[in-house]
Amino acid sequence: MEKTIADEIQDSPNDIQHAREAVAAEHEQTVKDALRTHYKAVFWSLYLSMAVVMEGYDTSLIFSFFGLPAFAKRYGTLQDDGLNSLSAPWQSALGQGAMVGQFFGLIVTGYAADWYGFRRTAAVACILNAAFIFILFFAPNVETLFAGQVLLGMPLGVFLTLTTVYTAEVSPLALRPYLETWVNICWSIGKLIASGVLRAYSEDTKEWAYRVPWAVQWIFPPFIILGVYFAPECPWWHIRQSDVEAARESLLRLSTGIPEEEIRNTLSQMILTNMQEKEAQSGTSYWDCFRGTNLRRTEICCLAQTMQPLVGFALVLWTTSFFQLQGLSASDAFNLSIGQNSLGFVAGILLWFLMPRLGRRTIYL
């Protein structure tokens, strides 16, 4: 029987040497060379990362609704000043509802992606996202809105993790900082789209002023599902499933003009890395993250991840309502919100030029 490439790699006595050659080649590759040989991987990373636009859009949407007259009239109550508005507890509940759903979505993603792969997990999340939008679009009261926000947050949480993991696993090392930064830029794009849509309806007092922004969300899932259908699966997932032949096919679909020898070297590196990860995980638990030298790694990771909320991420979401409380009209408040979100987009683009020169740590400081 004819041997497959998987059999040849696993039977080869030079696996370690081939893996070393793959690592050396990856570190020596320039951005220009990576773009030439992996433009397909760049395309799929950029395309599928746009799923995060949905998260940025929805997160900005619900907070901005609090400053929308039509929304306050429909779901709020009459206040002492003669205006309708949602009570502070309900504003907090609606604002954090999606966050609660995202928390559970983030937990589920790790297991689902390991079991079913990126493509199937992303497709199911898109379908759930489209289904849960119906709850928000037809919500008769604020309680239903809260339930819809929690449920919608779950598939949005899936995309927050899944897109970053996919980008990291399919993109070459030289392009990884740029493509991972694109995920954050997509989040800013979502907020910017939400601000623009709401600005268009800021003076409208009819129910479509908040229904249309909800309906806009139905544009995103079909767009992402189309990409998921044609996109190659992560080669690393195939390696973890012991399907080396499928991993090879994914590598070929993600690259062009790469010699067969380099593909084999990359597969050898992936197989050995997967074996080392399994050995490292054997007999360990999450408690080991808080012991010995691992404790310092855990502290660094936690601090880096908390940078966004510590610099006022949560407060930024309330800016539209804050501007109105300071006396600005609804249209002016949304204009400022558009400007603010535009700055976030520009900052993400600037990071592409700063990161290679300054590094992540310097930029953080």
Coordinates of C-alpha atoms in Angstrom, one line a residue:
M1 CA 0.0 0.0 0.0
E2 CA 1.3 3.5 -0.9
K3 CA 2.5 5.5 2.0
T4 CA 0.9 8.9 2.7
I5 CA 2.9 11.9 3.6
A6 CA 1.8 11.5 7.2
D7 CA 3.4 8.0 7.3
E8 CA 6.6 9.3 5.7
I9 CA 6.9 12.1 8.3
Q10 CA 6.2 9.9 11.3
D11 CA 8.7 7.2 10.0
S12 CA 11.4 9.7 9.4
P13 CA 14.4 9.7 11.8
N14 CA 15.1 13.3 11.1
D15 CA 11.9 14.8 12.5
I16 CA 13.7 17.0 15.0
Q17 CA 16.1 18.4 12.4
H18 CA 13.2 19.1 10.0
A19 CA 11.3 20.9 12.8
R20 CA 14.3 23.0 13.6
E21 CA 14.6 24.0 9.9
A22 CA 11.0 25.0 9.9
V23 CA 11.4 27.2 13.0
A24 CA 14.5 28.8 11.6
A25 CA 12.8 29.5 8.3
E26 CA 9.8 31.0 10.0
H27 CA 12.0 33.4 12.1
E28 CA 14.1 34.4 9.1
Q29 CA 11.1 35.2 6.9
T30 CA 10.5 38.9 6.2
V31 CA 7.1 40.6 6.0
K32 CA 7.4 40.9 2.3
D33 CA 8.2 37.2 1.8
A34 CA 5.4 36.2 4.1
L35 CA 2.9 38.3 2.1
R36 CA 4.1 36.7 -1.1
T37 CA 3.8 33.1 0.1
H38 CA 0.9 33.4 2.5
Y39 CA -1.4 36.0 1.0
K40 CA -4.2 33.4 1.2
A41 CA -3.8 33.1 4.9
V42 CA -3.8 36.9 5.2
F43 CA -7.1 37.0 3.3
W44 CA -8.8 34.4 5.4
S45 CA -7.5 36.0 8.6
L46 CA -8.7 39.5 7.6
Y47 CA -12.1 38.1 6.4
L48 CA -13.0 35.9 9.3
S49 CA -11.7 38.4 11.9
M50 CA -14.5 40.7 10.8
A51 CA -16.8 38.5 12.9
V52 CA -15.6 40.7 15.8
V53 CA -17.4 43.6 14.0
M54 CA -20.6 42.1 15.3
E55 CA -19.4 42.2 18.9
G56 CA -18.2 45.8 18.6
Y57 CA -21.5 46.8 17.0
D58 CA -23.8 45.2 19.5
T59 CA -21.8 46.4 22.6
S60 CA -21.8 49.9 21.4
L61 CA -25.5 49.7 20.3
I62 CA -27.1 48.9 23.6
F63 CA -25.2 51.6 25.5
S64 CA -25.9 54.2 22.8
F65 CA -29.6 53.3 22.8
F66 CA -29.9 54.8 26.3
G67 CA -29.4 58.2 24.6
L68 CA -31.9 57.5 21.8
P69 CA -35.3 59.3 22.4
A70 CA -37.3 56.6 20.6
F71 CA -35.8 53.8 22.7
A72 CA -36.3 55.7 26.0
K73 CA -39.9 56.3 25.0
R74 CA -40.6 52.7 24.3
Y75 CA -38.8 51.0 27.1
G76 CA -38.3 53.7 29.7
T77 CA -40.5 55.3 32.3
L78 CA -41.6 58.9 32.8
Q79 CA -39.2 60.7 35.1
D80 CA -39.7 63.8 37.3
D81 CA -38.3 66.1 34.6
G82 CA -41.1 65.0 32.2
L83 CA -38.8 62.9 30.0
N84 CA -38.8 59.1 29.5
S85 CA -35.6 57.2 30.4
L86 CA -34.6 53.8 31.7
S87 CA -33.8 53.5 35.3
A88 CA -30.1 53.2 36.4
P89 CA -30.5 49.5 37.4
W90 CA -32.0 48.6 34.0
Q91 CA -29.3 50.5 32.2
S92 CA -26.7 48.6 34.0
A93 CA -28.5 45.2 33.5
L94 CA -28.9 45.8 29.8
G95 CA -25.4 47.0 29.4
Q96 CA -23.8 44.1 31.2
G97 CA -26.2 41.4 29.9
A98 CA -24.2 40.8 26.8
M99 CA -21.0 40.7 29.0
V100 CA -22.6 37.9 31.0
G101 CA -23.4 36.0 27.9
Q102 CA -19.9 36.5 26.5
F103 CA -18.4 35.1 29.7
F104 CA -20.1 31.8 29.1
G105 CA -19.4 32.0 25.4
L106 CA -15.7 32.4 26.1
I107 CA -15.7 29.3 28.3
V108 CA -17.6 27.1 25.8
T109 CA -15.4 28.2 22.9
G110 CA -12.3 26.5 24.2
Y111 CA -14.0 23.1 24.4
A112 CA -16.1 23.5 21.2
A113 CA -13.1 24.6 19.1
D114 CA -11.0 21.6 20.3
W115 CA -13.8 19.1 19.6
Y116 CA -15.4 20.4 16.4
G117 CA -12.8 22.8 14.9
F118 CA -13.0 26.5 14.0
R119 CA -15.3 26.2 11.0
R120 CA -18.1 24.3 12.6
T121 CA -17.9 26.3 15.8
A122 CA -18.1 29.6 14.0
A123 CA -21.0 28.4 11.8
V124 CA -23.1 27.4 14.8
A125 CA -22.2 30.7 16.5
C126 CA -23.4 32.6 13.4
I127 CA -26.7 30.8 13.3
L128 CA -27.3 31.4 17.0
N129 CA -26.4 35.1 16.6
A130 CA -29.0 35.5 13.8
A131 CA -31.6 33.7 15.8
F132 CA -31.1 35.7 19.0
I133 CA -31.4 39.0 17.1
F134 CA -35.1 38.2 16.6
I135 CA -35.6 38.4 20.4
L136 CA -34.2 41.9 20.5
F137 CA -36.0 43.1 17.4
F138 CA -39.4 42.0 18.6
A139 CA -38.8 42.6 22.4
P140 CA -42.1 43.9 23.9
N141 CA -40.5 45.0 27.2
V142 CA -37.2 45.6 28.9
E143 CA -37.1 42.2 30.6
T144 CA -37.2 40.5 27.1
L145 CA -34.4 42.9 26.0
F146 CA -32.3 41.7 28.9
A147 CA -32.8 38.0 28.1
G148 CA -32.0 38.7 24.4
Q149 CA -28.8 40.6 25.4
V150 CA -27.6 37.7 27.5
L151 CA -28.3 35.1 24.9
L152 CA -26.8 37.2 22.1
G153 CA -23.7 37.7 24.1
M154 CA -22.9 33.9 24.0
P155 CA -22.2 33.7 20.3
L156 CA -20.4 37.0 20.4
G157 CA -18.1 35.7 23.1
V158 CA -17.3 32.8 20.8
F159 CA -16.1 35.1 18.1
L160 CA -13.9 37.1 20.5
T161 CA -11.7 34.1 21.2
L162 CA -12.2 32.1 18.0
T163 CA -11.0 34.8 15.6
T164 CA -7.8 35.5 17.5
V165 CA -7.0 31.8 17.7
Y166 CA -7.6 31.2 14.0
T167 CA -5.5 34.2 13.1
A168 CA -2.6 33.0 15.3
E169 CA -2.7 29.5 14.0
V170 CA -2.9 30.2 10.2
S171 CA -0.7 33.3 9.8
P172 CA 3.1 33.2 9.6
L173 CA 5.1 34.6 12.4
A174 CA 6.2 37.7 10.5
L175 CA 2.6 38.8 9.9
R176 CA 1.0 37.7 13.2
P177 CA 1.3 41.1 15.0
Y178 CA -0.4 42.9 12.1
L179 CA -3.2 40.3 11.7
E180 CA -3.9 40.0 15.4
T181 CA -4.1 43.8 15.6
W182 CA -6.7 43.7 12.9
V183 CA -9.0 41.9 15.3
N184 CA -9.0 45.0 17.6
I185 CA -9.5 47.2 14.6
C186 CA -12.6 45.2 13.6
W187 CA -14.0 45.9 17.1
S188 CA -13.5 49.6 16.5
I189 CA -15.1 49.3 13.1
G190 CA -18.2 47.7 14.7
K191 CA -18.5 50.6 17.2
L192 CA -18.0 53.1 14.4
I193 CA -20.8 51.5 12.3
A194 CA -23.1 51.5 15.3
S195 CA -22.5 55.2 15.9
G196 CA -23.1 56.0 12.3
V197 CA -26.4 54.1 12.2
L198 CA -27.6 55.6 15.4
R199 CA -26.6 59.1 14.3
A200 CA -28.9 58.7 11.3
Y201 CA -31.9 57.9 13.6
S202 CA -31.0 60.2 16.5
E203 CA -33.8 62.6 15.9
D204 CA -36.4 60.0 14.9
T205 CA -39.1 59.3 17.5
K206 CA -40.6 56.3 15.8
E207 CA -40.0 52.7 16.8
W208 CA -37.8 52.1 13.7
A209 CA -35.2 54.3 15.2
Y210 CA -34.1 51.4 17.3
R211 CA -35.5 48.5 15.3
V212 CA -33.4 49.3 12.2
P213 CA -30.1 49.3 14.2
W214 CA -31.1 45.8 15.5
A215 CA -32.0 44.6 12.0
V216 CA -28.6 45.8 10.6
Q217 CA -27.0 43.0 12.7
W218 CA -28.6 40.4 10.4
I219 CA -26.2 41.5 7.7
F220 CA -23.2 40.1 9.5
P221 CA -24.0 36.3 10.0
P222 CA -24.6 35.4 6.4
F223 CA -21.4 37.3 5.4
I224 CA -19.3 35.3 8.0
I225 CA -21.0 31.9 7.2
L226 CA -20.1 32.4 3.6
G227 CA -16.4 32.8 4.5
V228 CA -16.5 29.9 7.0
Y229 CA -17.9 27.6 4.3
F230 CA -14.9 28.3 1.9
A231 CA -12.2 28.9 4.5
P232 CA -9.7 26.1 5.3
E233 CA -9.7 24.6 8.7
C234 CA -6.8 25.4 11.1
P235 CA -4.0 23.0 10.3
W236 CA -3.1 22.8 14.0
W237 CA -6.6 21.4 14.7
H238 CA -6.0 18.6 12.2
I239 CA -2.7 17.9 13.9
R240 CA -4.4 17.6 17.3
Q241 CA -6.9 15.2 15.7
S242 CA -3.9 13.1 14.4
D243 CA -5.0 13.9 10.8
V244 CA -1.7 14.9 9.3
E245 CA -2.9 14.6 5.7
A246 CA -5.7 17.1 6.3
A247 CA -3.2 19.4 8.0
R248 CA -1.1 19.3 4.9
E249 CA -4.1 20.1 2.7
S250 CA -4.9 23.1 4.9
L251 CA -1.3 24.3 4.7
L252 CA -1.4 24.1 0.9
R253 CA -4.6 26.1 0.8
L254 CA -3.2 28.8 3.1
S255 CA 0.1 29.2 1.1
T256 CA 1.4 29.4 -2.4
G257 CA 4.7 28.8 -4.1
I258 CA 6.2 26.9 -1.1
P259 CA 8.3 23.8 -1.9
E260 CA 7.1 20.4 -0.7
E261 CA 10.1 20.1 1.5
E262 CA 9.1 23.2 3.5
I263 CA 5.6 21.8 3.9
R264 CA 7.1 18.6 5.3
N265 CA 9.3 20.6 7.7
T266 CA 6.4 22.6 8.9
L267 CA 4.3 19.4 9.5
S268 CA 7.2 17.9 11.4
Q269 CA 7.4 21.0 13.6
M270 CA 3.7 20.9 14.3
I271 CA 3.7 17.2 15.1
L272 CA 6.6 17.5 17.6
T273 CA 5.1 20.7 19.1
N274 CA 1.8 18.9 19.6
M275 CA 3.6 15.9 21.3
Q276 CA 5.5 18.3 23.6
E277 CA 2.3 20.0 24.6
K278 CA 0.6 16.7 25.4
E279 CA 3.6 15.7 27.5
A280 CA 3.6 19.0 29.3
Q281 CA -0.1 18.7 30.1
S282 CA 0.2 15.1 31.3
G283 CA -0.3 15.0 35.1
T284 CA -0.8 18.8 35.4
S285 CA -3.8 20.9 36.3
Y286 CA -4.8 24.5 36.4
W287 CA -3.4 24.8 39.9
D288 CA 0.1 24.5 38.3
C289 CA -0.4 27.9 36.8
F290 CA -0.1 29.3 40.3
R291 CA 3.0 27.4 41.3
G292 CA 6.7 28.0 40.9
T293 CA 7.9 29.8 37.8
N294 CA 4.4 29.4 36.2
L295 CA 3.0 31.9 38.7
R296 CA 5.0 34.7 37.2
R297 CA 3.8 33.8 33.7
T298 CA 0.2 33.8 35.0
E299 CA 0.7 37.2 36.6
I300 CA 2.1 38.7 33.4
C301 CA -0.8 37.3 31.3
C302 CA -3.4 38.5 33.7
L303 CA -2.0 42.0 33.9
A304 CA -1.7 42.3 30.1
Q305 CA -5.3 41.2 29.7
T306 CA -6.6 43.6 32.3
M307 CA -5.0 46.6 30.6
Q308 CA -8.1 47.4 28.5
P309 CA -10.7 47.6 31.3
L310 CA -8.2 49.4 33.6
V311 CA -7.7 52.3 31.1
G312 CA -11.5 53.0 31.1
F313 CA -12.8 50.6 28.5
A314 CA -16.2 50.3 30.4
L315 CA -16.5 54.0 30.8
V316 CA -16.1 54.7 27.0
L317 CA -19.3 52.7 26.3
W318 CA -21.3 55.3 28.3
T319 CA -20.0 58.4 26.5
T320 CA -23.1 59.0 24.4
S321 CA -25.4 59.1 27.4
F322 CA -22.8 61.1 29.3
F323 CA -22.6 63.8 26.6
Q324 CA -26.4 64.1 26.7
L325 CA -26.4 64.5 30.4
Q326 CA -24.0 67.4 30.0
G327 CA -26.5 69.2 27.8
L328 CA -25.6 68.1 24.3
S329 CA -28.4 67.2 21.8
A330 CA -28.8 63.6 20.7
S331 CA -27.3 64.3 17.3
D332 CA -24.3 66.1 18.7
A333 CA -23.7 63.4 21.2
F334 CA -23.6 60.8 18.5
N335 CA -21.3 63.0 16.4
L336 CA -18.8 63.0 19.2
S337 CA -19.2 59.3 19.6
I338 CA -18.4 58.8 15.9
G339 CA -15.2 60.9 16.4
Q340 CA -14.2 58.9 19.4
N341 CA -14.6 55.6 17.7
S342 CA -12.7 56.9 14.6
L343 CA -9.8 57.6 16.9
G344 CA -9.8 54.0 18.0
F345 CA -9.7 52.9 14.4
V346 CA -6.8 55.2 13.6
A347 CA -4.9 54.1 16.7
G348 CA -5.2 50.5 15.6
I349 CA -3.7 51.4 12.2
L350 CA -0.9 53.3 13.8
L351 CA -0.1 50.2 15.9
W352 CA 0.9 48.4 12.7
F353 CA 3.8 50.8 12.3
L354 CA 4.7 51.2 16.0
M355 CA 4.7 47.5 17.1
P356 CA 7.6 46.3 14.9
R357 CA 9.8 49.2 16.0
L358 CA 8.9 49.5 19.7
G359 CA 7.6 46.1 20.7
R360 CA 4.5 45.3 22.8
R361 CA 6.1 45.9 26.2
T362 CA 7.3 49.5 25.4
I363 CA 3.9 50.4 23.9
Y364 CA 2.1 49.1 27.0
L365 CA 4.4 51.2 29.3

